[in-house]
GROMACS .gro file of N, CA and C in nm:
model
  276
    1UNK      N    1   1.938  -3.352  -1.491
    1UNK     CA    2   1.851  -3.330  -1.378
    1UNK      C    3   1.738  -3.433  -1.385
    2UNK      N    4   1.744  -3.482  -1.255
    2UNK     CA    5   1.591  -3.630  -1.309
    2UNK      C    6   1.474  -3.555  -1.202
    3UNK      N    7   1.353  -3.657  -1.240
    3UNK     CA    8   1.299  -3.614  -1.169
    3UNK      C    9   1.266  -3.541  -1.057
    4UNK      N   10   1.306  -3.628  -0.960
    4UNK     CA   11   1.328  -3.562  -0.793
    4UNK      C   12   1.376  -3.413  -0.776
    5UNK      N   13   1.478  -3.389  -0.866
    5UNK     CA   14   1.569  -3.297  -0.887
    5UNK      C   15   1.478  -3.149  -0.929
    6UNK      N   16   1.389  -3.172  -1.018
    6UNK     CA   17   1.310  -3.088  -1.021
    6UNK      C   18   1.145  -3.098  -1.002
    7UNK      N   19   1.128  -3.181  -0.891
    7UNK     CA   20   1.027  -3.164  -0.823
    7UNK      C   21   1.070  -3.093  -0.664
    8UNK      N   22   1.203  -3.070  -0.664
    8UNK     CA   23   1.207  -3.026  -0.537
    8UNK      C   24   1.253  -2.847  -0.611
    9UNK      N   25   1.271  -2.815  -0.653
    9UNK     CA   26   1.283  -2.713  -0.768
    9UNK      C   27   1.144  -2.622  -0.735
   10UNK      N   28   1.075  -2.719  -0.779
   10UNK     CA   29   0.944  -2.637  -0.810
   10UNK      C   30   0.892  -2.631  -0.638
   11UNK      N   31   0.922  -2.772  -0.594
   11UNK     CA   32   0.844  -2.721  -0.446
   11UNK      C   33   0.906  -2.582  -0.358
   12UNK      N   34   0.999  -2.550  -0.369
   12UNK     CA   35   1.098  -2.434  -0.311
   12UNK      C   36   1.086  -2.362  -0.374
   13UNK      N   37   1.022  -2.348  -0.495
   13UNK     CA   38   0.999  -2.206  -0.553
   13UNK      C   39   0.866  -2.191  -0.516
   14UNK      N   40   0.731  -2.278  -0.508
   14UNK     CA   41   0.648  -2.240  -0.505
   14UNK      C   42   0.608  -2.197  -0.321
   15UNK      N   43   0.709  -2.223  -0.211
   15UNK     CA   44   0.694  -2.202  -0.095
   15UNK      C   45   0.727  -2.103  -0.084
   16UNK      N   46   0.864  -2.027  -0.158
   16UNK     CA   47   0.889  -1.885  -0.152
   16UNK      C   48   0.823  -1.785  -0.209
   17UNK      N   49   0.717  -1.837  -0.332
   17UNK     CA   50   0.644  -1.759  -0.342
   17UNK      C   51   0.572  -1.729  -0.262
   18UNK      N   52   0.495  -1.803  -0.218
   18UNK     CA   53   0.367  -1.860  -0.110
   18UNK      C   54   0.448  -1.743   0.024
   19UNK      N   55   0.580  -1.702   0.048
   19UNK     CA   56   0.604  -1.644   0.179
   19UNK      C   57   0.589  -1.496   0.074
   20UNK      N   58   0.642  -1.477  -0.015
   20UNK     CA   59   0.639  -1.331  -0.077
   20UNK      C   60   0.445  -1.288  -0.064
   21UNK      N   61   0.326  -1.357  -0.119
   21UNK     CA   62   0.216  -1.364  -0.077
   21UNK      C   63   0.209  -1.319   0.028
   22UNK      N   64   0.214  -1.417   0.100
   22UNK     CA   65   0.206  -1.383   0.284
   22UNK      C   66   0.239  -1.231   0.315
   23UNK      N   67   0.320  -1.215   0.288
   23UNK     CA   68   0.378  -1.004   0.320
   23UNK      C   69   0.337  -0.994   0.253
   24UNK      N   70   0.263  -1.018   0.082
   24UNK     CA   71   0.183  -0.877   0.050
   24UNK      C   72   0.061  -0.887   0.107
   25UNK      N   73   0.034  -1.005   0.188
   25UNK     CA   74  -0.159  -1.038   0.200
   25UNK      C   75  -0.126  -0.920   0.343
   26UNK      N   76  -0.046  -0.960   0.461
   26UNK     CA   77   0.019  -0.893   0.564
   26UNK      C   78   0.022  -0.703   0.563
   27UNK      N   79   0.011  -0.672   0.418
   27UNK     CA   80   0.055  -0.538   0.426
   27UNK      C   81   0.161  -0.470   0.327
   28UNK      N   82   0.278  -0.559   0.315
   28UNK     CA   83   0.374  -0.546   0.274
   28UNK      C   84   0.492  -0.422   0.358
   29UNK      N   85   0.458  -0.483   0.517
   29UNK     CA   86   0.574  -0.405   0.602
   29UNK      C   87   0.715  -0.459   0.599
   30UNK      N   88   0.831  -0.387   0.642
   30UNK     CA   89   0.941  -0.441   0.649
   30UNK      C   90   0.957  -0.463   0.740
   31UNK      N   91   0.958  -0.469   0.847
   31UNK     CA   92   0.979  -0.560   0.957
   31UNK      C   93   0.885  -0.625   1.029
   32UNK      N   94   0.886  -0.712   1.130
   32UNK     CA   95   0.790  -0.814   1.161
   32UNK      C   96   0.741  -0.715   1.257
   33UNK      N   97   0.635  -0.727   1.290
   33UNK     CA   98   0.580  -0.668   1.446
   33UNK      C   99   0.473  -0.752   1.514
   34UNK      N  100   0.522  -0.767   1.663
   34UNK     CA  101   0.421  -0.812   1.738
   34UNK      C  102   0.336  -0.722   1.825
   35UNK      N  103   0.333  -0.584   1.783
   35UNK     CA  104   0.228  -0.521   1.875
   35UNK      C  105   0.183  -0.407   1.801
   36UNK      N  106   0.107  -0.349   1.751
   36UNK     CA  107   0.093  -0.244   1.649
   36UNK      C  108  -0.023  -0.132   1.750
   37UNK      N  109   0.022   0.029   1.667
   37UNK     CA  110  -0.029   0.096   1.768
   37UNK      C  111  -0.158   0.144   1.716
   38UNK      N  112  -0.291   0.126   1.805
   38UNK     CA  113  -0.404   0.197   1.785
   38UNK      C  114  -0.438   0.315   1.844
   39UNK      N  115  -0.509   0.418   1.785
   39UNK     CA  116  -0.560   0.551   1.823
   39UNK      C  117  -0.717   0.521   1.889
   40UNK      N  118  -0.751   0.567   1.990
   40UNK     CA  119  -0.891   0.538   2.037
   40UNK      C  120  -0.948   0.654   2.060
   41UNK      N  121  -1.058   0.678   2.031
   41UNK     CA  122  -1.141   0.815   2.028
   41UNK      C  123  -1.208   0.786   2.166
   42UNK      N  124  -1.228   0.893   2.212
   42UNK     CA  125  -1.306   0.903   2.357
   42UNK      C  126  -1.454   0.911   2.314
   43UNK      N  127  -1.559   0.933   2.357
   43UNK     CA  128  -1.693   0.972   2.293
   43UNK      C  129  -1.741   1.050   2.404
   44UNK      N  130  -1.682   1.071   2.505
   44UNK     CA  131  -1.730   1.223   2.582
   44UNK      C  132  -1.632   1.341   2.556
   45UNK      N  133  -1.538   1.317   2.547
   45UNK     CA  134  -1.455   1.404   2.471
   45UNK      C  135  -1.372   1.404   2.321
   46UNK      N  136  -1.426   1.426   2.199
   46UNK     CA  137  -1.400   1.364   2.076
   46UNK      C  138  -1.276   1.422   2.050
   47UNK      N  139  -1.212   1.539   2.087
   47UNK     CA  140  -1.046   1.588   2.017
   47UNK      C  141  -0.984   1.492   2.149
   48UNK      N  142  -1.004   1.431   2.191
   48UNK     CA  143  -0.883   1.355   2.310
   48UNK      C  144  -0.899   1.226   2.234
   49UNK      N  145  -0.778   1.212   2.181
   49UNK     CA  146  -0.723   1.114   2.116
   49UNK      C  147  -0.616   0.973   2.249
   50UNK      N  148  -0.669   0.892   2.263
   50UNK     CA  149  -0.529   0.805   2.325
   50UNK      C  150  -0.487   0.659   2.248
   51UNK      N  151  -0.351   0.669   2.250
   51UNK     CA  152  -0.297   0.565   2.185
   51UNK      C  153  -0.320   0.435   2.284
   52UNK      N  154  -0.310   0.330   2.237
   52UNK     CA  155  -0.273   0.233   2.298
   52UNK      C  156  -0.203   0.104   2.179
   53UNK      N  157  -0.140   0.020   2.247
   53UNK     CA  158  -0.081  -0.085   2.189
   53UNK      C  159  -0.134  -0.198   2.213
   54UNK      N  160  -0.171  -0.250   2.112
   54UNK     CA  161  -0.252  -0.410   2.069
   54UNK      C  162  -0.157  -0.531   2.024
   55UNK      N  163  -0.184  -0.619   2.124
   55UNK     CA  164  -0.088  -0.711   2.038
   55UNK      C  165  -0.173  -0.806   1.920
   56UNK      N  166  -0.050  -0.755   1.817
   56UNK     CA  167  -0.126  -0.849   1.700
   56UNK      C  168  -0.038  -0.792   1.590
   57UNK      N  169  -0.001  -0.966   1.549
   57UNK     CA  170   0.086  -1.052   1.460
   57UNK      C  171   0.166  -0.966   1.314
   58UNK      N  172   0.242  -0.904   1.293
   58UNK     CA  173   0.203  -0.823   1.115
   58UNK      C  174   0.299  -0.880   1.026
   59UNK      N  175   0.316  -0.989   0.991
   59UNK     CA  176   0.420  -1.016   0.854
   59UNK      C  177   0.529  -0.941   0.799
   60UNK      N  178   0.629  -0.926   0.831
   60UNK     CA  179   0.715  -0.888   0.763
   60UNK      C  180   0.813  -0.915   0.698
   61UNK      N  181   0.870  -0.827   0.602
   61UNK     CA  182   1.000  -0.889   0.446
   61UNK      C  183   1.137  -0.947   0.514
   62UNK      N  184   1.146  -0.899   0.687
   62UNK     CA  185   1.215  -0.969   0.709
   62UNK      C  186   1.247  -1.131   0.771
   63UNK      N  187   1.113  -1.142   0.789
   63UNK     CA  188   1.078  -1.295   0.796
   63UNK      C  189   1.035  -1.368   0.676
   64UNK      N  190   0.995  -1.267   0.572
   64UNK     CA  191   1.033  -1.366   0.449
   64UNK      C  192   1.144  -1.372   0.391
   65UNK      N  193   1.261  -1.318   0.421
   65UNK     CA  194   1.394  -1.317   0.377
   65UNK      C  195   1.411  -1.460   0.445
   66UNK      N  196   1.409  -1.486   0.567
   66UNK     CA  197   1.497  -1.575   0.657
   66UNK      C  198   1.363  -1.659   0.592
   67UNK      N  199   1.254  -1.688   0.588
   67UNK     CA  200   1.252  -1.819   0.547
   67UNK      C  201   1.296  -1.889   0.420
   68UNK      N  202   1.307  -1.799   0.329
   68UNK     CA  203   1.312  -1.834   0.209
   68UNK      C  204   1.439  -1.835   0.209
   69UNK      N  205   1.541  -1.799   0.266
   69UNK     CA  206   1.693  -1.830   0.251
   69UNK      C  207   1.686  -1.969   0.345
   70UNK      N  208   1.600  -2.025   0.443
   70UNK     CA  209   1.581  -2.145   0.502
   70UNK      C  210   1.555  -2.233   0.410
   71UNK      N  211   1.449  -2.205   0.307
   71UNK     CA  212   1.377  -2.313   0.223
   71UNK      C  213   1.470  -2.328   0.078
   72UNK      N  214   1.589  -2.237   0.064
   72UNK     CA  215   1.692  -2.241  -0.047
   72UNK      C  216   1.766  -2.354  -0.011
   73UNK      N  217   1.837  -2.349   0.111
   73UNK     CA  218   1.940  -2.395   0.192
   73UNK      C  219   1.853  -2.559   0.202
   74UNK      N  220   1.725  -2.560   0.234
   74UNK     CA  221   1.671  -2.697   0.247
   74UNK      C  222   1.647  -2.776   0.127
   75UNK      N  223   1.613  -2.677  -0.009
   75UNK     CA  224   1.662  -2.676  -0.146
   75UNK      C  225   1.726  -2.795  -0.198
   76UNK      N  226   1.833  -2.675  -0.185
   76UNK     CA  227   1.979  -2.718  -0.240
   76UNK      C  228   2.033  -2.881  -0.177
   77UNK      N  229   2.026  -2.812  -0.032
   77UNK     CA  230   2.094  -2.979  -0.008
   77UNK      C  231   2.003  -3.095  -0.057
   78UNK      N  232   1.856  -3.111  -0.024
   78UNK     CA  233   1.761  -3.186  -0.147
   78UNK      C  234   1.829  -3.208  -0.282
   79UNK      N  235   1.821  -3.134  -0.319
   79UNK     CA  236   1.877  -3.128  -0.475
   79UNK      C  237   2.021  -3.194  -0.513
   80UNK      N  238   2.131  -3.162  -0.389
   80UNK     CA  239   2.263  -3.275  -0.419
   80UNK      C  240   2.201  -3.389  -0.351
   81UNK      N  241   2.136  -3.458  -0.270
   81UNK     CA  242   2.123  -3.593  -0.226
   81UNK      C  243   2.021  -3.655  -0.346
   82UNK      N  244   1.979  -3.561  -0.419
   82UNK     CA  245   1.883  -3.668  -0.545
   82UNK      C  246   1.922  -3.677  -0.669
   83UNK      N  247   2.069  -3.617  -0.680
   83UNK     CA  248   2.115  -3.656  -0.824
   83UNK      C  249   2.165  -3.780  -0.829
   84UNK      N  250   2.203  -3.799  -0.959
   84UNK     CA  251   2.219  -3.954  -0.979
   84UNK      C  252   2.366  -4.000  -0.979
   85UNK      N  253   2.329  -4.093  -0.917
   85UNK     CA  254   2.472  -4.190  -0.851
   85UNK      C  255   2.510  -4.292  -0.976
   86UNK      N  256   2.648  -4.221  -1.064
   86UNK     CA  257   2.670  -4.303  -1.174
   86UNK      C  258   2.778  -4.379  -1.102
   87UNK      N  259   2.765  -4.484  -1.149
   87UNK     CA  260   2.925  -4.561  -1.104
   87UNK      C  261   2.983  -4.540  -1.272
   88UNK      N  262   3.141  -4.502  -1.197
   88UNK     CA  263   3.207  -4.504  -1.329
   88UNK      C  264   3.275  -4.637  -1.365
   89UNK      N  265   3.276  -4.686  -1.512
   89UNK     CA  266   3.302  -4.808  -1.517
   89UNK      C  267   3.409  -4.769  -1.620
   90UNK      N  268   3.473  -4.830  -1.609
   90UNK     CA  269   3.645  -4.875  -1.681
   90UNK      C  270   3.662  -4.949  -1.812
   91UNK      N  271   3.683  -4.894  -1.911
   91UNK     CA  272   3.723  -4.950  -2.032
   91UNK      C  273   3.846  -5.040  -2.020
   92UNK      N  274   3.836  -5.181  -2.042
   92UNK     CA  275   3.960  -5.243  -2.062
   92UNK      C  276   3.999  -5.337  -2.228
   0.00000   0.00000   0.00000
């Protein structure tokens, strides 16, 4: 393994960490959500509760699955185009 080989190693491990981060900084939900639901208190009437839906962003394990199976896949093929090109030479 030469260089290149494991500098791209470490860069793909340290991006998939960097997405595992991300969902725990996020919450650590399992699925992604783009709208999450809030409870709003009235202040003339305090037991009347109403929901409403907010849009806003929440990280989820299943978008760090798909990137990090993206950044394997971008990996790997890295990793066969930087090994080393022996020419084989012939004993005569």
């Amino acid at each position: 393994m030469n260089l290149k080989q494991k500098r791209t190693l470490i860069y793909a491990a340290f991006i998939i960490v960097a997405f595992l981060i991300i969902w725990i900084a996020y919450g650590g939900h399992i699925f992604t959500r783009t709208q999450v639901l809030i409870e709003k208190k009235d202040d003339l009437f305090p037991d009347m509760v109403q929901k409403e839906w907010v849009n806003k962003f929440v990280w989820g394990l299943d978008l760090s699955i798909v990137l990090s199976v993206i950044t394997i896949f971008a990996g790997s093929i890295l990793f066969f185009l930087f090994r080393d090109k022996r020419k084989s030479t012939e004993l005569s």
